[in-house]
């Protein structure tokens, strides 16, 4: 392959408005302008990548396009004094993989302001097992810790079988918190025990408590990844002065709530936005993920595919058949 060409997944729109994906050879000149050229070594697959690969205009406006909201690799060229060729870096969030050519290709070119220097104690591969899902879990835990939630406290994690939830359970249990995990629709007790949940509860029947402004105080804090009734349940049942983080809408985007958790129990609700989170919190979170929060079973949370295997995995995500993290090995 010539020096200026590279392999990438490309999503194309046909004249009749249908979308298809295939691995193609592209030229580096076609990459967008940016301060740094990164040779991507690993990426990961997220729900948003499936949306981008399916023609969802809320995620990606223009095609042909290379998805991939996560990338980890090595700086090849840099016009920024902050990065040198050969440095290992992590790029997630901002516009990567949405309207900027993403991590499901051998190269990305991005602004230096999007780039995080990879901490020493984590490999490029491990950083992509975390990926945006794990980073979001890390941001959620960081908010609780900054709120004053300490080791030994009890934490409820909703959507615990999902990408964000399972990493949150893992970080929290490894860091000495007592975790109550909400099970999936299918029983995943064995998996949740293996990642350190000390109590596992079924998805609560929130219809029966819908009219009650508050429920019995049960947890010091909660990480919610589901939204809707699950977020409401968490806010109503966290103890006085506790905190709840909200990052997702896997269940629903709508909430029906009174002000009582806030004015009678002093509960704090923290929104989590991994995409636009400021760089100081971003690097602090990655340093924690590479340090005290790096749990020993990280490698078991993900399966690995090559770039040529991505199209079939995207089909599985689209069909709701995939669970757990998928990393993509972007070989030579
Ligand atoms: N704010 C941010 O920056 C950010 C970043 C990343 C992700 N997110 C969002 O965070 C959410 C979680 O992402 P993810 O990657 O962890 O998704 P995921 O892997 O699909 O997991 C979703 C979890 O939610 C559970 N769930 C779905 N519907 C439910 C319902 N009606 N009641 C109770 N539980 C339900 C699922 O249970 P089952 O096991 O039974 O299916 C699963 O445990 C998504 O909405 C995603 O878009 C936000």
Short mmCIF file of C-alpha atoms and ligand atoms in Angstrom, two decimals:
data_model
loop_
_atom_site.label_atom_id
_atom_site.label_comp_id
_atom_site.label_asym_id
_atom_site.label_seq_id
_atom_site.Cartn_x
_atom_site.Cartn_y
_atom_site.Cartn_z
CA UNK A 1 0.00 0.00 0.00
CA UNK A 2 1.37 3.46 -0.92
CA UNK A 3 2.56 5.63 1.99
CA UNK A 4 -0.29 8.10 1.82
CA UNK A 5 -3.08 5.50 1.75
CA UNK A 6 -4.73 3.85 4.74
CA UNK A 7 -7.62 1.47 5.52
CA UNK A 8 -10.83 2.69 7.11
CA UNK A 9 -14.47 1.76 7.47
CA UNK A 10 -16.48 3.96 5.11
CA UNK A 11 -20.24 4.51 5.29
CA UNK A 12 -21.78 5.49 1.95
CA UNK A 13 -25.25 6.68 1.03
CA UNK A 14 -26.70 5.36 -2.23
CA UNK A 15 -28.84 7.46 -4.57
CA UNK A 16 -31.99 5.84 -3.15
CA UNK A 17 -31.01 6.92 0.39
CA UNK A 18 -29.76 3.52 1.66
CA UNK A 19 -26.57 3.27 3.74
CA UNK A 20 -23.85 0.62 3.46
CA UNK A 21 -20.45 0.13 5.15
CA UNK A 22 -17.24 -1.46 3.91
CA UNK A 23 -13.52 -1.24 4.60
CA UNK A 24 -11.85 0.86 1.86
CA UNK A 25 -8.45 2.36 1.01
CA UNK A 26 -8.40 6.14 1.53
CA UNK A 27 -5.72 8.81 1.17
CA UNK A 28 -4.43 10.82 4.13
CA UNK A 29 -4.81 14.09 2.16
CA UNK A 30 -8.58 13.69 2.41
CA UNK A 31 -8.49 13.78 6.22
CA UNK A 32 -9.80 17.04 7.73
CA UNK A 33 -7.41 19.82 8.75
CA UNK A 34 -6.02 19.48 12.28
CA UNK A 35 -2.90 19.90 14.41
CA UNK A 36 -2.02 16.24 14.86
CA UNK A 37 -2.05 13.13 12.67
CA UNK A 38 -2.57 10.02 14.81
CA UNK A 39 -1.88 6.42 13.72
CA UNK A 40 -4.83 4.71 15.41
CA UNK A 41 -4.00 1.34 17.05
CA UNK A 42 -7.28 0.61 18.87
CA UNK A 43 -10.82 1.90 18.74
CA UNK A 44 -14.04 0.67 20.33
CA UNK A 45 -17.66 0.28 19.27
CA UNK A 46 -20.40 2.34 20.86
CA UNK A 47 -24.12 2.74 20.21
CA UNK A 48 -23.38 6.13 18.60
CA UNK A 49 -21.07 4.44 16.05
CA UNK A 50 -23.94 2.18 15.01
CA UNK A 51 -26.15 5.29 14.58
CA UNK A 52 -23.46 7.01 12.48
CA UNK A 53 -23.03 3.84 10.39
CA UNK A 54 -26.80 3.69 9.84
CA UNK A 55 -27.24 7.21 8.42
CA UNK A 56 -28.59 8.87 11.57
CA UNK A 57 -28.40 12.60 10.70
CA UNK A 58 -28.54 13.57 14.38
CA UNK A 59 -25.06 12.03 14.70
CA UNK A 60 -23.56 12.42 11.19
CA UNK A 61 -24.79 14.94 8.65
CA UNK A 62 -22.61 14.16 5.62
CA UNK A 63 -21.57 10.92 3.92
CA UNK A 64 -19.28 9.22 2.91
CA UNK A 65 -17.98 9.11 6.46
CA UNK A 66 -15.74 7.06 8.77
CA UNK A 67 -17.37 6.55 12.21
CA UNK A 68 -15.54 5.85 15.49
CA UNK A 69 -15.99 8.12 18.54
CA UNK A 70 -13.00 6.47 20.28
CA UNK A 71 -9.36 6.23 19.20
CA UNK A 72 -6.05 5.41 20.86
CA UNK A 73 -2.76 5.52 18.99
CA UNK A 74 0.55 7.21 18.29
CA UNK A 75 1.23 10.75 17.11
CA UNK A 76 2.72 10.59 13.60
CA UNK A 77 2.84 14.30 12.71
CA UNK A 78 2.29 17.29 14.98
CA UNK A 79 2.03 21.04 14.38
CA UNK A 80 1.43 21.51 18.13
CA UNK A 81 4.23 22.12 20.65
CA UNK A 82 2.27 19.96 23.12
CA UNK A 83 2.68 16.69 21.18
CA UNK A 84 5.70 14.95 19.62
CA UNK A 85 5.78 12.16 17.03
CA UNK A 86 5.82 8.78 18.78
CA UNK A 87 3.77 9.92 21.81
CA UNK A 88 0.85 7.65 22.76
CA UNK A 89 -2.48 9.44 23.00
CA UNK A 90 -6.21 8.93 23.56
CA UNK A 91 -8.84 10.83 21.56
CA UNK A 92 -12.52 10.51 22.48
CA UNK A 93 -15.55 12.81 22.33
CA UNK A 94 -15.83 16.29 20.77
CA UNK A 95 -16.71 15.74 17.09
CA UNK A 96 -14.59 12.61 16.54
CA UNK A 97 -16.50 10.03 14.50
CA UNK A 98 -19.55 12.26 14.21
CA UNK A 99 -18.75 14.82 11.49
CA UNK A 100 -14.97 14.36 11.74
CA UNK A 101 -13.44 11.18 10.32
CA UNK A 102 -13.27 8.80 13.29
CA UNK A 103 -11.32 6.03 14.96
CA UNK A 104 -12.52 3.15 12.75
CA UNK A 105 -9.63 3.79 10.38
CA UNK A 106 -5.84 3.67 10.58
CA UNK A 107 -5.50 7.47 10.75
CA UNK A 108 -7.29 10.47 12.25
CA UNK A 109 -6.32 14.14 12.05
CA UNK A 110 -7.71 16.28 14.88
CA UNK A 111 -7.18 19.53 16.82
CA UNK A 112 -4.57 19.21 19.58
CA UNK A 113 -7.20 20.43 22.05
CA UNK A 114 -9.05 17.08 21.69
CA UNK A 115 -6.00 14.96 22.54
CA UNK A 116 -5.19 13.39 25.93
CA UNK A 117 -1.67 12.11 26.64
CA UNK A 118 -2.04 8.44 27.57
CA UNK A 119 -1.18 7.96 31.25
CA UNK A 120 1.79 5.63 31.88
CA UNK A 121 -0.07 2.86 33.70
CA UNK A 122 -2.55 1.96 30.99
CA UNK A 123 -1.98 0.48 27.51
CA UNK A 124 -3.62 1.81 24.34
CA UNK A 125 -5.67 -1.40 24.23
CA UNK A 126 -6.83 -1.02 27.85
CA UNK A 127 -7.76 2.63 27.27
CA UNK A 128 -10.16 1.51 24.54
CA UNK A 129 -11.71 -1.19 26.77
CA UNK A 130 -12.77 1.80 28.84
CA UNK A 131 -13.50 3.95 25.75
CA UNK A 132 -16.26 6.56 25.94
CA UNK A 133 -18.45 4.21 28.05
CA UNK A 134 -15.76 3.70 30.69
CA UNK A 135 -14.73 7.34 30.60
CA UNK A 136 -18.37 8.30 31.25
CA UNK A 137 -18.47 5.87 34.18
CA UNK A 138 -15.26 7.48 35.47
CA UNK A 139 -16.72 11.00 35.16
CA UNK A 140 -19.78 9.82 37.12
CA UNK A 141 -17.69 8.35 39.95
CA UNK A 142 -15.48 11.46 40.03
CA UNK A 143 -18.57 13.65 40.57
CA UNK A 144 -19.64 11.50 43.52
CA UNK A 145 -16.15 11.52 45.05
CA UNK A 146 -15.93 15.31 44.66
CA UNK A 147 -19.33 15.54 46.37
CA UNK A 148 -17.77 13.81 49.40
CA UNK A 149 -18.94 10.21 48.89
CA UNK A 150 -16.22 8.11 50.53
CA UNK A 151 -14.91 4.53 50.42
CA UNK A 152 -17.34 2.21 52.23
CA UNK A 153 -20.41 4.22 51.17
CA UNK A 154 -23.28 2.40 49.44
CA UNK A 155 -23.91 3.25 45.78
CA UNK A 156 -26.81 2.23 43.53
CA UNK A 157 -25.89 1.64 39.87
CA UNK A 158 -28.75 1.43 37.36
CA UNK A 159 -28.27 -0.17 33.92
CA UNK A 160 -25.47 -2.10 35.63
CA UNK A 161 -25.29 -4.74 32.89
CA UNK A 162 -24.55 -2.10 30.20
CA UNK A 163 -21.26 -0.58 29.04
CA UNK A 164 -21.29 2.48 31.34
CA UNK A 165 -22.98 0.69 34.24
CA UNK A 166 -20.66 -2.35 34.29
CA UNK A 167 -17.56 -0.15 34.33
CA UNK A 168 -19.11 1.98 37.10
CA UNK A 169 -19.81 -1.15 39.18
CA UNK A 170 -16.23 -2.35 38.55
CA UNK A 171 -14.56 0.96 39.48
CA UNK A 172 -16.69 1.43 42.59
CA UNK A 173 -16.32 -2.12 43.92
CA UNK A 174 -12.56 -2.10 43.25
CA UNK A 175 -12.25 1.27 45.03
CA UNK A 176 -13.97 -0.04 48.18
CA UNK A 177 -17.56 1.16 47.78
CA UNK A 178 -20.54 -1.14 48.46
CA UNK A 179 -22.40 -1.47 45.17
CA UNK A 180 -26.05 -2.33 44.65
CA UNK A 181 -26.46 -3.21 40.97
CA UNK A 182 -29.78 -3.19 39.14
CA UNK A 183 -30.04 -6.42 37.13
CA UNK A 184 -30.91 -6.56 33.42
CA UNK A 185 -34.15 -7.74 31.81
CA UNK A 186 -32.42 -11.14 31.50
CA UNK A 187 -30.88 -12.33 34.78
CA UNK A 188 -27.17 -11.38 34.81
CA UNK A 189 -26.51 -12.10 38.48
CA UNK A 190 -23.34 -14.14 37.83
CA UNK A 191 -21.81 -11.37 35.70
CA UNK A 192 -22.71 -8.64 38.20
CA UNK A 193 -21.21 -10.67 41.07
CA UNK A 194 -18.04 -11.23 39.03
CA UNK A 195 -17.53 -7.45 38.72
CA UNK A 196 -17.95 -6.87 42.45
CA UNK A 197 -21.63 -6.00 43.07
CA UNK A 198 -22.38 -6.78 46.72
CA UNK A 199 -26.17 -6.62 46.26
CA UNK A 200 -28.16 -7.23 43.08
CA UNK A 201 -31.77 -6.09 42.79
CA UNK A 202 -34.28 -6.60 39.97
CA UNK A 203 -35.41 -3.63 37.87
CA UNK A 204 -37.75 -1.90 40.38
CA UNK A 205 -41.45 -1.73 39.61
CA UNK A 206 -41.63 2.07 39.57
CA UNK A 207 -45.33 2.16 38.61
CA UNK A 208 -46.34 1.23 42.16
CA UNK A 209 -44.34 4.12 43.73
CA UNK A 210 -45.05 6.68 40.98
CA UNK A 211 -47.35 8.80 43.17
CA UNK A 212 -44.97 8.93 46.14
CA UNK A 213 -42.66 11.97 46.26
CA UNK A 214 -40.01 10.14 48.33
CA UNK A 215 -39.12 6.51 49.06
CA UNK A 216 -37.25 4.87 51.96
CA UNK A 217 -33.64 6.16 52.15
CA UNK A 218 -31.39 3.30 51.02
CA UNK A 219 -28.15 4.42 49.32
CA UNK A 220 -25.57 7.16 49.91
CA UNK A 221 -25.41 7.93 46.19
CA UNK A 222 -26.37 6.59 42.77
CA UNK A 223 -24.95 6.35 39.25
CA UNK A 224 -27.86 6.36 36.82
CA UNK A 225 -27.36 5.35 33.18
CA UNK A 226 -31.00 4.65 32.29
CA UNK A 227 -32.91 7.92 32.81
CA UNK A 228 -36.71 8.00 33.03
CA UNK A 229 -38.28 6.14 35.95
CA UNK A 230 -34.95 4.66 37.06
CA UNK A 231 -33.46 8.13 37.57
CA UNK A 232 -36.59 9.15 39.47
CA UNK A 233 -36.33 5.99 41.62
CA UNK A 234 -32.67 6.82 42.41
CA UNK A 235 -33.47 10.44 43.35
CA UNK A 236 -36.33 9.35 45.61
CA UNK A 237 -34.35 6.65 47.44
CA UNK A 238 -30.88 8.15 47.98
CA UNK A 239 -30.20 9.22 51.58
CA UNK A 240 -30.18 12.84 52.76
CA UNK A 241 -27.33 14.97 51.40
CA UNK A 242 -26.56 12.26 48.84
CA UNK A 243 -25.91 12.66 45.12
CA UNK A 244 -27.09 11.11 41.85
CA UNK A 245 -25.36 11.27 38.46
CA UNK A 246 -27.35 11.17 35.22
CA UNK A 247 -25.65 10.29 31.91
CA UNK A 248 -28.12 8.45 29.73
CA UNK A 249 -31.57 7.75 28.41
CA UNK A 250 -31.37 4.01 27.67
CA UNK A 251 -34.79 3.69 29.34
CA UNK A 252 -36.35 7.09 28.66
CA UNK A 253 -35.49 10.78 28.35
CA UNK A 254 -38.59 11.90 30.26
CA UNK A 255 -38.78 12.28 34.02
CA UNK A 256 -41.76 12.94 36.24
CA UNK A 257 -40.56 14.25 39.58
CA UNK A 258 -41.37 16.62 42.43
CA UNK A 259 -38.86 18.99 44.02
CA UNK A 260 -38.99 17.07 47.36
CA UNK A 261 -35.77 15.01 46.96
CA UNK A 262 -33.97 18.35 46.54
CA UNK A 263 -35.70 20.49 49.19
CA UNK A 264 -36.43 17.86 51.88
CA UNK A 265 -33.28 15.71 51.52
CA UNK A 266 -30.75 18.06 49.90
CA UNK A 267 -30.05 15.60 47.09
CA UNK A 268 -27.68 16.83 44.35
CA UNK A 269 -28.23 15.81 40.74
CA UNK A 270 -25.12 15.92 38.53
CA UNK A 271 -25.40 15.81 34.74
CA UNK A 272 -22.58 13.97 32.96
CA UNK A 273 -21.50 15.11 29.48
CA UNK A 274 -18.47 13.19 28.29
CA UNK A 275 -18.43 14.91 24.91
CA UNK A 276 -17.73 18.47 26.03
CA UNK A 277 -16.19 17.86 29.45
CA UNK A 278 -13.32 20.30 30.14
CA UNK A 279 -9.77 19.06 29.59
CA UNK A 280 -8.69 19.29 33.26
CA UNK A 281 -11.53 16.97 34.36
CA UNK A 282 -10.87 14.78 31.30
CA UNK A 283 -7.18 14.23 32.16
CA UNK A 284 -7.98 13.81 35.86
CA UNK A 285 -10.50 11.08 35.00
CA UNK A 286 -8.10 9.26 32.64
CA UNK A 287 -5.39 9.39 35.32
CA UNK A 288 -7.80 7.79 37.82
CA UNK A 289 -8.82 5.13 35.25
CA UNK A 290 -5.13 4.33 34.72
CA UNK A 291 -4.42 4.44 38.47
CA UNK A 292 -6.48 3.57 41.54
CA UNK A 293 -9.62 2.80 39.54
CA UNK A 294 -8.00 0.30 37.14
CA UNK A 295 -9.61 -2.95 38.26
CA UNK A 296 -7.90 -6.32 37.65
CA UNK A 297 -10.73 -7.78 35.50
CA UNK A 298 -10.65 -4.92 32.94
CA UNK A 299 -9.41 -7.28 30.17
CA UNK A 300 -12.41 -9.58 30.68
CA UNK A 301 -14.98 -6.84 30.00
CA UNK A 302 -14.28 -6.64 26.27
CA UNK A 303 -14.17 -8.79 23.17
CA UNK A 304 -11.83 -7.83 20.31
CA UNK A 305 -12.46 -7.63 16.58
CA UNK A 306 -10.34 -6.51 13.61
CA UNK A 307 -11.45 -3.69 11.31
CA UNK A 308 -12.80 -6.32 8.87
CA UNK A 309 -15.09 -7.65 11.63
CA UNK A 310 -16.70 -4.30 12.46
CA UNK A 311 -19.60 -4.43 9.97
CA UNK A 312 -21.02 -7.64 11.47
CA UNK A 313 -20.64 -6.24 15.02
CA UNK A 314 -22.51 -3.08 14.01
CA UNK A 315 -25.33 -5.33 12.75
CA UNK A 316 -25.41 -7.05 16.17
CA UNK A 317 -25.59 -3.70 18.02
CA UNK A 318 -28.38 -2.59 15.65
CA UNK A 319 -30.30 -5.80 16.41
CA UNK A 320 -29.83 -5.29 20.18
CA UNK A 321 -27.87 -8.57 20.32
CA UNK A 322 -24.62 -7.32 21.77
CA UNK A 323 -23.66 -6.92 25.42
CA UNK A 324 -20.38 -5.66 26.85
CA UNK A 325 -17.54 -3.67 25.37
CA UNK A 326 -16.10 -4.36 21.90
CA UNK A 327 -12.64 -3.09 21.04
CA UNK A 328 -11.36 -2.82 17.49
CA UNK A 329 -7.74 -3.73 16.73
CA UNK A 330 -6.71 -1.44 13.87
CA UNK A 331 -3.81 -3.52 12.50
CA UNK A 332 -1.29 -2.63 9.74
N1 LIG B 1 -23.69 11.51 28.76
C1 LIG B 1 -22.67 10.96 28.13
O1 LIG B 1 -21.64 11.56 27.91
C2 LIG B 1 -22.80 9.53 27.68
C3 LIG B 1 -21.68 8.79 27.26
C4 LIG B 1 -21.85 7.44 26.94
C5 LIG B 1 -23.13 6.87 26.98
N2 LIG B 1 -24.18 7.65 27.34
C6 LIG B 1 -25.54 7.11 27.46
O2 LIG B 1 -25.58 6.32 28.64
C7 LIG B 1 -26.57 5.31 28.48
C8 LIG B 1 -25.95 3.95 28.80
O3 LIG B 1 -24.98 3.65 27.81
P1 LIG B 1 -24.40 2.17 27.70
O4 LIG B 1 -23.33 2.21 26.67
O5 LIG B 1 -24.11 1.65 29.04
O6 LIG B 1 -25.69 1.41 27.10
P2 LIG B 1 -25.98 -0.15 27.08
O7 LIG B 1 -24.71 -0.92 27.07
O8 LIG B 1 -26.97 -0.37 26.00
O9 LIG B 1 -26.68 -0.42 28.51
C9 LIG B 1 -27.96 0.08 28.81
C10 LIG B 1 -28.37 -0.45 30.19
O10 LIG B 1 -29.64 0.10 30.53
C11 LIG B 1 -30.54 -0.96 30.86
N3 LIG B 1 -31.90 -0.57 30.47
C12 LIG B 1 -32.33 -0.23 29.24
N4 LIG B 1 -33.63 0.10 29.28
C13 LIG B 1 -34.02 -0.03 30.56
C14 LIG B 1 -35.25 0.19 31.25
N5 LIG B 1 -36.35 0.61 30.60
N6 LIG B 1 -35.30 -0.02 32.59
C15 LIG B 1 -34.21 -0.45 33.27
N7 LIG B 1 -33.00 -0.67 32.66
C16 LIG B 1 -32.93 -0.47 31.33
C17 LIG B 1 -30.02 -2.15 30.08
O11 LIG B 1 -30.51 -3.35 30.68
P3 LIG B 1 -30.53 -4.76 29.87
O12 LIG B 1 -29.24 -5.42 30.19
O13 LIG B 1 -31.67 -5.48 30.41
O14 LIG B 1 -30.68 -4.42 28.40
C18 LIG B 1 -28.52 -1.97 30.24
O15 LIG B 1 -28.11 -2.41 31.51
C19 LIG B 1 -27.10 5.43 27.05
O16 LIG B 1 -28.30 6.16 27.07
C20 LIG B 1 -26.00 6.21 26.34
O17 LIG B 1 -26.50 6.94 25.25
C21 LIG B 1 -24.04 8.96 27.69
#
